[in-house]
Each structure stands twice: as C-alpha cells, then as structure tokens.
Amino acid sequence: MTDVIHLLPDHVANQIAAGEVVQRPASVIKELLENSIDAGATNIKVLIKEAGKTLIQVTDNGKGMSLTDARLCFERHATSKINSAEDLFSLKTKGFRGEALASIAAIAHVELKTMQNDDEVGTCIKIEGSEVVSQDVCVTPEGTTLCVKNLFYNIPARRNFLKSDTVELRHIIDEFQRVALAHPGIQFSLFHNGSELFQLPETNLRQRIVNIFGGKTNEKLVPVEEDTEIVKVSGFVGKPEFAKKSRGEQFFFVNDRFIKSPYLNHAVTAAFEGLLKDKAYPSYFLYLQVDPKSIDINIHPTKTEIKFDDEHSLYTILRSAIKHSLGQFNVAPVLDFDRDATLDTPYEFSNKGPVPPKVEVDPNFNPFQNERSGGYSSSGFRKEKSSGSWESLYTDFDQKDFSTPSAINQVEFESDEVTGNLFGQSEEKSSGSTTFQLNKKYIVSTLKSGILVIDQHRAHSRILYEELLKNITVTSAVSQQLLFPLRLQFSTNEMELLKENEESLEQTGFIFGNFSKDSVEITGIPTLISESEVAILLEQLLSDLENEVPGSSFSQIDILAKSLAKGMAVKSGTLLNSEEQQNIVNSLFACKESTLSPYNRPIFITLTVDELDKKFM
Ligand code: ADP
Ligand code: MG
C-alpha cells in the first residue's frame, strides 16, 4: 500500500483560498479598503483601470507596516487583528482571517509600498503568484499603497468569467459605496481609467449620503434614532413618497460593517406599511451598533451576512423606531443644509427690508453678434446650444425627413417582420402626423398647450416591460419557431439561472430544449426579436439576474422583464416612421406608468407655451 495523502504547497492552498475570497475585482477593493480602515487611515484613494481587471491601487495614510510585517502580511493566516479564538467574539476590526492579502498575491501581480509613521524609509515588495520577486527599501509617504495588477493572470478560467467592464465596475462602485457609507469620517476617492467617479470629503453621515446619491437625496431623508440596551439604531430612511421601484438604496450596517439581512429588511418594510405605493421599495441607511459578543460574523465567507443572538428583539426595535420617525418627521419639514438660505423667510423678517430679486445682465450681450462667437451663450439665457446656429436646425430636419420614400427605405429595423408585428397592433393610422423624430432619439409630439419630448428607447422599454410582465404573469406570448434550432453555450452559473427562469422565459415566447451541462437549444423565440439578437439578449439577461439580489420570485421576474425590455426596445439612433412614432406615443400613454422607464428614468419632458414664452422674452 502506498500513501496518497500529502499537504498542498502554500501557493496552491492560497489559490484555493483565493477562490473564496476573491470572486471579482470588487472583492479586492473591499478587502483593501477594509485593511486601510483597520490601519486607521483617514484618507483612502482608489485607482482602477478597466474595471479593476488590469489595475487596482489603494493608497492610504494609515499606520503602515514594518519591514517584517510587510513580508508577513502575505502569508496565509497572518493577521495582526486577533490573537486567540476568544478575540473572534469581540471583533472591532473588519479583517481577522488573515487571508486576503495571501489570496490576492496568489492570483495577481502585487506591489506593496508601505512606511510606518516614525520610520525614515519604507519597504517595497513585489510578489507574483505568491512568489516574492523583489524587496527593496523605498521612499514612500506614510501609510500603505497596494497595487494589484492583472487579476487572475494565472487562472484564465476565472479571468474569462469576469463580466463586462460595466458590470464589474458596478460591483466595484457598490462595494466602494458600502464602505464609504459606513465611514463618513474618512475621506475617500475613486478614479476609473483616469476619471474621477467619487470624491468624498470627510463629513457627517447625512452629507455623505448626499455626496454619494446626489443633492436631491437630502430632502428625502428622515432621521431614525433609537438607543436601547440591545441595540443603538441610527441613520435615515427615505420618505415614503420617494420610495423607489427597485431596491437600489437599501443599506444596513452593523458595527460599521455592511450586511444583508432579509429579516431586518422585513422589519423596515413593516414600518412603512400602508405608506408605500404598490411595489415600491423605501430607501434606508440604517446603522446598528450592537455588542460584538452578540453577533457572529463568521457564518459567511465574504461576510455580508451575520447572525444575531436576539434577532427578534432587533426586529421589533427597528420597526418601532422607524415608525416613530416617520410619524414624527413626515409632516415636519426636514432641516436642509443644502438649501439656499436666502430663499427662506427668516424669523427676524420684520427687521429687514425686502431684497430685490437679482437680475443677471450680460453687459457684453449683443443680439447681432454671431452666436458661435460665444457672446450669446455667455449671457446665461441659453445654457445649452442645440446646434451651431438656427439655420442648422432646419437643415437637420431636412436630412431626417421621414416623409420622403428614400429615407424610409434606409430605415434599418432589426427585423421588419418583428417591428411590423409590434407596431401593427394599433389600428390607428395617423394620416396627419402630429409627431416627428429628433436626432433619431426623441419623438416630439404636440400637447394642447406645449410640446412633449419623448425618449424613444425609454418609452419603448416601458411599453415592452409592461407587456412582458403581463406575458409572464397572465397570458403567455406567441413565439416564432426557428427553422434551425440555436445552440447557445453558457457557464454553469448561467445555466442554473436559465433553468430557474425557464418557465418565465417560455411565457415570453422562448422555447428551450435539450439542456446540457453548459449549453441549451433554442427552438422558438419571442416575435419581437430576431434570431441574431438572441444570444446577446440572453447573455445580458443572465448577467442582470446574476447581479441582482434575488429578494423574491417576483423581483426575479421583474429583473427579467426589465432586462428583456431593455434589450428589445428600439435603440436611440433608430429612425422611426411616423406611424411607429405614433404607436409608441399611444402605447406609452396606455401604460400603467408612463412617466418612468423600467429603470426609473424619466421618459419624457414637456415644454409648455408659458415656458416657451419665457424663453422668448
Ligand atoms: P486581515 O485583514 O484579516 O488581518 P489581511 O490579509 O487582509 O488579513 O492583512 C494581513 C495583515 O496585513 C493585517 O492584519 C495588517 O496587519 C496588515 N495590513 C494589511 N493591509 C494594511 C494596510 N493598508 N495598512 C497597514 N497594515 C496592513
Ligand atoms: Mg484584511
């Protein structure tokens, strides 16, 4: 008998560990940010290239590492954060496993530059696939810079499974925001391919939320505050009237760590009971401080789920705290630090004379001056110029004259048959057209007292979205049979997702068959799409499904409908004839919700005669 068991070499063990710790560039960002925070940094700067696939660099002004520590930090189970198993129950740091750096170094080209506060020189270590390539003394500012290049360079399979830059970047932004929201007292910045995505100064929580989600958020926030023996709750919930149609802005932090908790989410929803429109999700940014002994953050490898000792009490406390705040603040105006104070009527108004409204006059304004010379636009009357001069507005229209037969012949629809079917549904034939298309992007239509500018892609997405939802939940759509079945390849994950959603997809017109481990045969597709689009559409759909937190089977269907609608809708840049324009307008206003796209973006804007009049003053 020969012995067959042997210990894995370190670099192999590290690579295996990396599989758990590092799923994608965003995981690296999370680990590095957490390390910087644990190191006491007050300023953390993140640079990434190509959504982190080629470069992730995190620079902090934390306490840095000694020469020995700099070497040790890449060893597995090397940590400064716990000493014994008991420490696990009183964690004050984000990290404790001591595997992040070892894992990252196993699957990327890593460069560490670090210097401790009282040292004169720092250390620079380069390590590739767990192997130290060089170690030097270097000049570097106090703190640490970790540079991770070519992630998964030695695991092509993992690298190939990374999503598009857009998707990966979204994951990065998600992680970045979570960390930044948990630590408003720390300054953060994020740069992607040289351009600045976030620049967050050190501030309070409210301002941090506003800095991340935009100035409009401020007036929507209702503070929540509750201090009990079990838990201290603080933070904000969004006013019910601003609830979103998706779960985008829902954040729980427990002891400054972002967590997901369907149970606590339920407590929040329960507090909003009766206040929300159907299918609307309230925003929340809630911070729970609990005794570290009462939680176990160890149950999930990437640590976004935790176990509470007394979940039930937390539920009740949270729900009543939010209810209380909603009751208290819903009527009262919220203090608004962003608001222009001069617009408020001050209490000591009686002591002041009225302030005449300021009129901005451009002394250089010359109506006869050619607009292109710049005099006109600087007057402030016209912030945006649609085109160089007014004549070009007309020439623009001429080029797009959809009434001439030649222009119609140029129309490239993804499938004629398809669009015919789609737009043929309405019997209405508009002879005297009241719409026209602008820039192959907007449909302009007249109102009784103004004009309506509709984003064609968003409008069509909305129409399809509602139709698809109906198909999936009520009446299934017809499908077009393919002459030759398509066989599409997918990853294991994607195949799982596809099977999970097979039924819903078949309701929209897909017909699947012959499932194998990594491929599926498609024999029928919805009438609204052409065969050549199927692969892209499904790929996009699966990645959307993968990237959303599946809350319930409904939200899964919702994501599916949204994603398909987005993929099927006419793109901007597509020329539409007047009948198609009319059909979009009519179908849009027959929708249950016609103002917002499935992704909550405005579908149209109106310009009233009054507003036009003002522009001509
Ligand atoms: P963990 O965070 O679980 O301890 P890591 O592999 O992430 O494990 O880091 C290992 C050790 O390296 C940390 O415990 C810490 O002592 C040190 N370290 C990592 N990043 C930094 C940093 N940015 N500044 C100072 N020390 C760091
Ligand atoms: Mg760590």
Short mmCIF file of C-alpha atoms in Angstrom, two decimals, residues 23 65 86 88 166 168 207 268 270 283 302 308 337 371 381 434 460 494 546 597:
data_model
loop_
_atom_site.label_atom_id
_atom_site.label_comp_id
_atom_site.label_asym_id
_atom_site.label_seq_id
_atom_site.Cartn_x
_atom_site.Cartn_y
_atom_site.Cartn_z
CA GLN A 23 -14.54 36.47 -6.84
CA MET A 65 3.80 48.27 8.23
CA GLU A 86 -11.87 34.41 22.05
CA LEU A 88 -13.41 36.39 17.49
CA THR A 166 -19.67 47.98 -16.99
CA GLU A 168 -17.62 44.76 -12.93
CA GLN A 207 -23.80 64.73 3.92
CA VAL A 268 -38.25 48.19 7.75
CA ALA A 270 -43.28 46.56 8.01
CA SER A 283 -34.58 53.75 0.75
CA THR A 302 -17.49 37.18 2.32
CA PHE A 308 -27.65 37.94 15.74
CA PHE A 337 -28.34 72.25 4.92
CA GLU A 371 -23.77 83.06 -31.79
CA PHE A 381 -30.07 82.91 -21.44
CA THR A 434 -48.52 65.15 -35.06
CA HIS A 460 -40.46 51.56 -25.81
CA GLU A 494 -25.72 30.96 -16.07
CA GLU A 546 -26.83 37.29 -11.54
CA SER A 597 -38.75 53.86 -17.65
#
